mmCIF file with all atom_site columns, C-alpha atoms in Angstrom:
data_model
loop_
_atom_site.group_PDB
_atom_site.id
_atom_site.type_symbol
_atom_site.label_atom_id
_atom_site.label_alt_id
_atom_site.label_comp_id
_atom_site.label_asym_id
_atom_site.label_entity_id
_atom_site.label_seq_id
_atom_site.pdbx_PDB_ins_code
_atom_site.Cartn_x
_atom_site.Cartn_y
_atom_site.Cartn_z
_atom_site.occupancy
_atom_site.B_iso_or_equiv
_atom_site.pdbx_formal_charge
_atom_site.auth_seq_id
_atom_site.auth_comp_id
_atom_site.auth_asym_id
_atom_site.auth_atom_id
_atom_site.pdbx_PDB_model_num
ATOM 1   C CA . MET A 1 1   ? 85.790  36.865 -13.429 1.00 82.00 ? 153 MET A CA 1
ATOM 2   C CA . GLU A 1 2   ? 88.493  34.985 -11.707 1.00 94.00 ? 154 GLU A CA 1
ATOM 3   C CA . LYS A 1 3   ? 88.131  31.205 -11.581 1.00 96.00 ? 155 LYS A CA 1
ATOM 4   C CA . ALA A 1 4   ? 87.711  29.808 -7.797  1.00 98.00 ? 156 ALA A CA 1
ATOM 5   C CA . LYS A 1 5   ? 90.811  27.234 -7.649  1.00 97.00 ? 157 LYS A CA 1
ATOM 6   C CA . ASN A 1 6   ? 89.843  23.755 -7.208  1.00 97.00 ? 158 ASN A CA 1
ATOM 7   C CA . PHE A 1 7   ? 90.983  22.106 -3.943  1.00 98.00 ? 159 PHE A CA 1
ATOM 8   C CA . CYS A 1 8   ? 90.283  18.727 -1.804  1.00 98.00 ? 160 CYS A CA 1
ATOM 9   C CA . LEU A 1 9   ? 90.828  18.803 2.039   1.00 98.00 ? 161 LEU A CA 1
ATOM 10  C CA . PRO A 1 10  ? 89.510  16.693 4.778   1.00 98.00 ? 162 PRO A CA 1
ATOM 11  C CA . ASP A 1 11  ? 87.203  17.479 7.109   1.00 98.00 ? 163 ASP A CA 1
ATOM 12  C CA . LYS A 1 12  ? 86.632  16.731 10.910  1.00 98.00 ? 164 LYS A CA 1
ATOM 13  C CA . ASP A 1 13  ? 86.407  12.922 9.955   1.00 98.00 ? 165 ASP A CA 1
ATOM 14  C CA . GLY A 1 14  ? 89.199  12.690 7.525   1.00 97.00 ? 166 GLY A CA 1
ATOM 15  C CA . LYS A 1 15  ? 86.669  12.485 4.879   1.00 98.00 ? 167 LYS A CA 1
ATOM 16  C CA . MET A 1 16  ? 88.201  14.422 1.718   1.00 98.00 ? 168 MET A CA 1
ATOM 17  C CA . HIS A 1 17  ? 85.591  17.336 0.178   1.00 98.00 ? 169 HIS A CA 1
ATOM 18  C CA . CYS A 1 18  ? 86.845  18.726 -2.974  1.00 98.00 ? 170 CYS A CA 1
ATOM 19  C CA . LEU A 1 19  ? 85.315  22.283 -4.453  1.00 98.00 ? 171 LEU A CA 1
ATOM 20  C CA . GLU A 1 20  ? 84.530  20.451 -7.742  1.00 96.00 ? 172 GLU A CA 1
ATOM 21  C CA . ASP A 1 21  ? 81.771  18.587 -5.792  1.00 97.00 ? 173 ASP A CA 1
ATOM 22  C CA . PHE A 1 22  ? 79.915  21.785 -5.342  1.00 97.00 ? 174 PHE A CA 1
ATOM 23  C CA . LYS A 1 23  ? 79.647  22.548 -8.667  1.00 94.00 ? 175 LYS A CA 1
ATOM 24  C CA . GLY A 1 24  ? 75.944  23.648 -9.545  1.00 97.00 ? 176 GLY A CA 1
ATOM 25  C CA . LYS A 1 25  ? 75.851  25.318 -6.391  1.00 97.00 ? 177 LYS A CA 1
ATOM 26  C CA . TRP A 1 26  ? 76.941  28.598 -4.813  1.00 98.00 ? 178 TRP A CA 1
ATOM 27  C CA . VAL A 1 27  ? 80.046  28.306 -2.249  1.00 98.00 ? 179 VAL A CA 1
ATOM 28  C CA . VAL A 1 28  ? 80.563  30.499 0.525   1.00 98.00 ? 180 VAL A CA 1
ATOM 29  C CA . LEU A 1 29  ? 84.033  29.769 1.348   1.00 98.00 ? 181 LEU A CA 1
ATOM 30  C CA . TYR A 1 30  ? 85.860  31.510 4.669   1.00 98.00 ? 182 TYR A CA 1
ATOM 31  C CA . PHE A 1 31  ? 89.264  31.308 5.888   1.00 98.00 ? 183 PHE A CA 1
ATOM 32  C CA . TYR A 1 32  ? 89.683  32.055 9.476   1.00 98.00 ? 184 TYR A CA 1
ATOM 33  C CA . PRO A 1 33  ? 92.791  31.945 11.662  1.00 97.00 ? 185 PRO A CA 1
ATOM 34  C CA . LYS A 1 34  ? 91.661  29.255 14.590  1.00 97.00 ? 186 LYS A CA 1
ATOM 35  C CA . ASP A 1 35  ? 89.810  26.714 15.987  1.00 98.00 ? 187 ASP A CA 1
ATOM 36  C CA . ASN A 1 36  ? 88.316  28.163 19.273  1.00 97.00 ? 188 ASN A CA 1
ATOM 37  C CA . THR A 1 37  ? 88.999  31.502 19.215  1.00 96.00 ? 189 THR A CA 1
ATOM 38  C CA . SER A 1 38  ? 86.630  34.041 20.090  1.00 95.00 ? 190 SER A CA 1
ATOM 39  C CA . GLY A 1 39  ? 86.403  35.851 16.593  1.00 96.00 ? 191 GLY A CA 1
ATOM 40  C CA . CYS A 1 40  ? 86.751  32.542 14.788  1.00 97.00 ? 192 CYS A CA 1
ATOM 41  C CA . THR A 1 41  ? 83.955  30.918 16.965  1.00 97.00 ? 193 THR A CA 1
ATOM 42  C CA . ARG A 1 42  ? 81.872  34.196 16.643  1.00 98.00 ? 194 ARG A CA 1
ATOM 43  C CA . GLU A 1 43  ? 82.012  33.538 13.063  1.00 98.00 ? 195 GLU A CA 1
ATOM 44  C CA . ALA A 1 44  ? 81.419  29.609 12.377  1.00 98.00 ? 196 ALA A CA 1
ATOM 45  C CA . LYS A 1 45  ? 78.612  30.306 14.970  1.00 98.00 ? 197 LYS A CA 1
ATOM 46  C CA . ASP A 1 46  ? 76.988  32.661 13.067  1.00 98.00 ? 198 ASP A CA 1
ATOM 47  C CA . PHE A 1 47  ? 77.732  31.463 9.777   1.00 98.00 ? 199 PHE A CA 1
ATOM 48  C CA . SER A 1 48  ? 76.131  27.578 11.138  1.00 98.00 ? 200 SER A CA 1
ATOM 49  C CA . GLN A 1 49  ? 72.939  29.645 12.253  1.00 98.00 ? 201 GLN A CA 1
ATOM 50  C CA . LEU A 1 50  ? 72.406  30.893 8.793   1.00 98.00 ? 202 LEU A CA 1
ATOM 51  C CA . LYS A 1 51  ? 72.784  27.336 6.976   1.00 98.00 ? 203 LYS A CA 1
ATOM 52  C CA . GLU A 1 52  ? 69.427  26.618 6.471   1.00 98.00 ? 204 GLU A CA 1
ATOM 53  C CA . GLU A 1 53  ? 69.151  30.294 5.036   1.00 98.00 ? 205 GLU A CA 1
ATOM 54  C CA . PHE A 1 54  ? 71.771  29.790 2.578   1.00 98.00 ? 206 PHE A CA 1
ATOM 55  C CA . GLU A 1 55  ? 70.917  26.360 1.870   1.00 98.00 ? 207 GLU A CA 1
ATOM 56  C CA . LYS A 1 56  ? 67.522  27.271 0.697   1.00 98.00 ? 208 LYS A CA 1
ATOM 57  C CA . LEU A 1 57  ? 69.337  29.539 -1.804  1.00 98.00 ? 209 LEU A CA 1
ATOM 58  C CA . GLY A 1 58  ? 71.350  26.970 -2.949  1.00 97.00 ? 210 GLY A CA 1
ATOM 59  C CA . ALA A 1 59  ? 74.572  27.833 -1.434  1.00 98.00 ? 211 ALA A CA 1
ATOM 60  C CA . VAL A 1 60  ? 77.176  25.321 0.978   1.00 98.00 ? 212 VAL A CA 1
ATOM 61  C CA . VAL A 1 61  ? 79.400  27.421 3.344   1.00 98.00 ? 213 VAL A CA 1
ATOM 62  C CA . ILE A 1 62  ? 82.247  25.771 3.837   1.00 98.00 ? 214 ILE A CA 1
ATOM 63  C CA . GLY A 1 63  ? 85.108  27.041 6.452   1.00 98.00 ? 215 GLY A CA 1
ATOM 64  C CA . ILE A 1 64  ? 89.121  26.550 6.323   1.00 98.00 ? 216 ILE A CA 1
ATOM 65  C CA . SER A 1 65  ? 91.442  26.853 8.379   1.00 98.00 ? 217 SER A CA 1
ATOM 66  C CA . LYS A 1 66  ? 95.256  25.271 9.155   1.00 97.00 ? 218 LYS A CA 1
ATOM 67  C CA . ASP A 1 67  ? 93.861  23.677 12.089  1.00 98.00 ? 219 ASP A CA 1
ATOM 68  C CA . SER A 1 68  ? 94.157  19.543 12.403  1.00 98.00 ? 220 SER A CA 1
ATOM 69  C CA . PRO A 1 69  ? 91.026  17.624 11.630  1.00 98.00 ? 221 PRO A CA 1
ATOM 70  C CA . LYS A 1 70  ? 91.016  16.958 15.349  1.00 98.00 ? 222 LYS A CA 1
ATOM 71  C CA . SER A 1 71  ? 90.980  19.978 16.305  1.00 98.00 ? 223 SER A CA 1
ATOM 72  C CA . HIS A 1 72  ? 87.794  20.719 13.982  1.00 98.00 ? 224 HIS A CA 1
ATOM 73  C CA . GLN A 1 73  ? 86.372  17.754 15.598  1.00 98.00 ? 225 GLN A CA 1
ATOM 74  C CA . LYS A 1 74  ? 86.364  19.221 18.867  1.00 98.00 ? 226 LYS A CA 1
ATOM 75  C CA . PHE A 1 75  ? 85.353  22.414 17.680  1.00 98.00 ? 227 PHE A CA 1
ATOM 76  C CA . VAL A 1 76  ? 82.518  21.574 16.256  1.00 98.00 ? 228 VAL A CA 1
ATOM 77  C CA . GLU A 1 77  ? 81.616  19.597 19.101  1.00 97.00 ? 229 GLU A CA 1
ATOM 78  C CA . LYS A 1 78  ? 81.960  22.308 22.168  1.00 98.00 ? 230 LYS A CA 1
ATOM 79  C CA . HIS A 1 79  ? 80.267  25.180 19.798  1.00 98.00 ? 231 HIS A CA 1
ATOM 80  C CA . PHE A 1 80  ? 77.111  22.482 18.085  1.00 97.00 ? 232 PHE A CA 1
ATOM 81  C CA . LEU A 1 81  ? 78.616  23.662 14.832  1.00 98.00 ? 233 LEU A CA 1
ATOM 82  C CA . SER A 1 82  ? 76.943  22.969 11.099  1.00 98.00 ? 234 SER A CA 1
ATOM 83  C CA . ILE A 1 83  ? 78.676  24.267 8.525   1.00 98.00 ? 235 ILE A CA 1
ATOM 84  C CA . LEU A 1 84  ? 81.334  22.041 6.767   1.00 98.00 ? 236 LEU A CA 1
ATOM 85  C CA . LEU A 1 85  ? 85.080  23.071 8.056   1.00 98.00 ? 237 LEU A CA 1
ATOM 86  C CA . LEU A 1 86  ? 87.623  21.668 6.463   1.00 98.00 ? 238 LEU A CA 1
ATOM 87  C CA . SER A 1 87  ? 91.407  21.274 7.339   1.00 98.00 ? 239 SER A CA 1
ATOM 88  C CA . ASP A 1 88  ? 94.226  22.898 5.375   1.00 98.00 ? 240 ASP A CA 1
ATOM 89  C CA . GLU A 1 89  ? 97.562  21.951 7.573   1.00 98.00 ? 241 GLU A CA 1
ATOM 90  C CA . ASP A 1 90  ? 100.283 23.219 5.159   1.00 96.00 ? 242 ASP A CA 1
ATOM 91  C CA . HIS A 1 91  ? 97.939  26.328 4.090   1.00 97.00 ? 243 HIS A CA 1
ATOM 92  C CA . LYS A 1 92  ? 98.935  25.600 0.801   1.00 97.00 ? 244 LYS A CA 1
ATOM 93  C CA . VAL A 1 93  ? 94.621  26.544 -0.336  1.00 98.00 ? 245 VAL A CA 1
ATOM 94  C CA . ILE A 1 94  ? 94.751  29.666 1.673   1.00 98.00 ? 246 ILE A CA 1
ATOM 95  C CA . GLU A 1 95  ? 98.058  30.575 0.270   1.00 97.00 ? 247 GLU A CA 1
ATOM 96  C CA . ASP A 1 96  ? 96.309  30.092 -3.261  1.00 97.00 ? 248 ASP A CA 1
ATOM 97  C CA . TYR A 1 97  ? 93.324  32.194 -2.047  1.00 98.00 ? 249 TYR A CA 1
ATOM 98  C CA . GLN A 1 98  ? 95.893  34.938 -1.078  1.00 97.00 ? 250 GLN A CA 1
ATOM 99  C CA . ALA A 1 99  ? 94.061  34.836 2.642   1.00 97.00 ? 251 ALA A CA 1
ATOM 100 C CA . TRP A 1 100 ? 97.979  33.937 3.886   1.00 97.00 ? 252 TRP A CA 1
ATOM 101 C CA . GLY A 1 101 ? 100.011 36.798 5.020   1.00 94.00 ? 253 GLY A CA 1
ATOM 102 C CA . LYS A 1 102 ? 101.970 39.173 7.448   1.00 92.00 ? 254 LYS A CA 1
ATOM 103 C CA . LYS A 1 103 ? 100.189 40.063 10.448  1.00 90.00 ? 255 LYS A CA 1
ATOM 104 C CA . LYS A 1 104 ? 100.730 42.044 13.467  1.00 85.00 ? 256 LYS A CA 1
ATOM 105 C CA . MET A 1 105 ? 99.990  41.673 16.943  1.00 81.00 ? 257 MET A CA 1
ATOM 106 C CA . TYR A 1 106 ? 101.526 43.230 20.359  1.00 89.00 ? 258 TYR A CA 1
ATOM 107 C CA . GLY A 1 107 ? 103.969 44.788 17.838  1.00 90.00 ? 259 GLY A CA 1
ATOM 108 C CA . ARG A 1 108 ? 104.741 41.182 16.929  1.00 91.00 ? 260 ARG A CA 1
ATOM 109 C CA . GLU A 1 109 ? 104.769 40.495 12.963  1.00 92.00 ? 261 GLU A CA 1
ATOM 110 C CA . TYR A 1 110 ? 104.044 37.028 12.128  1.00 90.00 ? 262 TYR A CA 1
ATOM 111 C CA . PHE A 1 111 ? 102.480 35.053 9.409   1.00 93.00 ? 263 PHE A CA 1
ATOM 112 C CA . GLY A 1 112 ? 99.186  33.732 9.421   1.00 94.00 ? 264 GLY A CA 1
ATOM 113 C CA . VAL A 1 113 ? 95.913  33.192 7.955   1.00 96.00 ? 265 VAL A CA 1
ATOM 114 C CA . ILE A 1 114 ? 94.071  36.515 7.235   1.00 96.00 ? 266 ILE A CA 1
ATOM 115 C CA . ARG A 1 115 ? 90.331  36.413 7.607   1.00 97.00 ? 267 ARG A CA 1
ATOM 116 C CA . SER A 1 116 ? 88.929  36.088 4.257   1.00 98.00 ? 268 SER A CA 1
ATOM 117 C CA . THR A 1 117 ? 85.478  35.222 2.530   1.00 98.00 ? 269 THR A CA 1
ATOM 118 C CA . PHE A 1 118 ? 85.023  33.816 -0.999  1.00 98.00 ? 270 PHE A CA 1
ATOM 119 C CA . LEU A 1 119 ? 81.404  33.911 -2.726  1.00 98.00 ? 271 LEU A CA 1
ATOM 120 C CA . ILE A 1 120 ? 81.691  31.219 -5.452  1.00 98.00 ? 272 ILE A CA 1
ATOM 121 C CA . ASP A 1 121 ? 78.667  31.124 -7.953  1.00 98.00 ? 273 ASP A CA 1
ATOM 122 C CA . PRO A 1 122 ? 77.374  27.760 -9.549  1.00 97.00 ? 274 PRO A CA 1
ATOM 123 C CA . GLU A 1 123 ? 79.813  27.614 -12.675 1.00 96.00 ? 275 GLU A CA 1
ATOM 124 C CA . GLY A 1 124 ? 82.779  28.148 -9.952  1.00 97.00 ? 276 GLY A CA 1
ATOM 125 C CA . ASN A 1 125 ? 83.610  31.679 -10.230 1.00 97.00 ? 277 ASN A CA 1
ATOM 126 C CA . ILE A 1 126 ? 84.536  33.961 -7.607  1.00 98.00 ? 278 ILE A CA 1
ATOM 127 C CA . VAL A 1 127 ? 82.159  36.864 -7.556  1.00 97.00 ? 279 VAL A CA 1
ATOM 128 C CA . LYS A 1 128 ? 82.602  38.456 -4.303  1.00 97.00 ? 280 LYS A CA 1
ATOM 129 C CA . ALA A 1 129 ? 85.582  38.728 -2.454  1.00 97.00 ? 281 ALA A CA 1
ATOM 130 C CA . TRP A 1 130 ? 86.060  40.199 1.255   1.00 98.00 ? 282 TRP A CA 1
ATOM 131 C CA . ARG A 1 131 ? 89.135  40.480 2.830   1.00 96.00 ? 283 ARG A CA 1
ATOM 132 C CA . ASN A 1 132 ? 90.522  41.708 6.269   1.00 94.00 ? 284 ASN A CA 1
ATOM 133 C CA . VAL A 1 133 ? 87.086  40.732 7.270   1.00 96.00 ? 285 VAL A CA 1
ATOM 134 C CA . LYS A 1 134 ? 85.747  41.784 10.513  1.00 96.00 ? 286 LYS A CA 1
ATOM 135 C CA . VAL A 1 135 ? 83.337  38.978 11.994  1.00 97.00 ? 287 VAL A CA 1
ATOM 136 C CA . LYS A 1 136 ? 80.847  41.403 13.518  1.00 97.00 ? 288 LYS A CA 1
ATOM 137 C CA . ASP A 1 137 ? 77.466  41.250 10.969  1.00 97.00 ? 289 ASP A CA 1
ATOM 138 C CA . HIS A 1 138 ? 79.977  39.159 8.534   1.00 98.00 ? 290 HIS A CA 1
ATOM 139 C CA . ALA A 1 139 ? 77.740  36.203 7.745   1.00 98.00 ? 291 ALA A CA 1
ATOM 140 C CA . ASN A 1 140 ? 74.374  38.456 7.474   1.00 98.00 ? 292 ASN A CA 1
ATOM 141 C CA . GLU A 1 141 ? 76.513  40.687 5.164   1.00 98.00 ? 293 GLU A CA 1
ATOM 142 C CA . VAL A 1 142 ? 77.431  37.623 2.958   1.00 98.00 ? 294 VAL A CA 1
ATOM 143 C CA . LEU A 1 143 ? 74.034  36.453 2.900   1.00 98.00 ? 295 LEU A CA 1
ATOM 144 C CA . ASN A 1 144 ? 72.486  39.591 1.611   1.00 98.00 ? 296 ASN A CA 1
ATOM 145 C CA . THR A 1 145 ? 74.813  39.768 -1.035  1.00 98.00 ? 297 THR A CA 1
ATOM 146 C CA . LEU A 1 146 ? 73.901  36.118 -2.251  1.00 98.00 ? 298 LEU A CA 1
ATOM 147 C CA . LYS A 1 147 ? 70.204  37.426 -2.149  1.00 98.00 ? 299 LYS A CA 1
ATOM 148 C CA . GLU A 1 148 ? 71.420  40.436 -4.282  1.00 97.00 ? 300 GLU A CA 1
ATOM 149 C CA . LEU A 1 149 ? 73.039  38.259 -6.795  1.00 95.00 ? 301 LEU A CA 1
ATOM 150 C CA . LEU A 1 150 ? 69.912  35.543 -7.184  1.00 93.00 ? 302 LEU A CA 1
#
């Protein structure tokens, strides 16, 4: 089993959060491309709607993108998001989790965030990884996987 890499990143208010702060809890760590885009908004809203269910199972949901804390603040306020969003502007953590890579859109190639989710157990091990995530029903799938593991 792969150990989750520790990190410390700022939230929308500039407060630092480290993965090790959540030791003893399950962590749903998801990486997404950009605040306020349709897929990323849907994903954040879906995880926010299920936040209480995740919490009842002893899990916290953390979203990471390369957007700034200020961008996250606007994103959270605009869509009434309740999950923790962290800012990785130099995409170091995104790269550590291999969620950064070559993408293609309209025939153009560029580097960016590959939508990915990791389920981390209370001991800090990655027990499940989803790569190239499709947003529809993804938050429910993660929740159901967590329920199966408990």
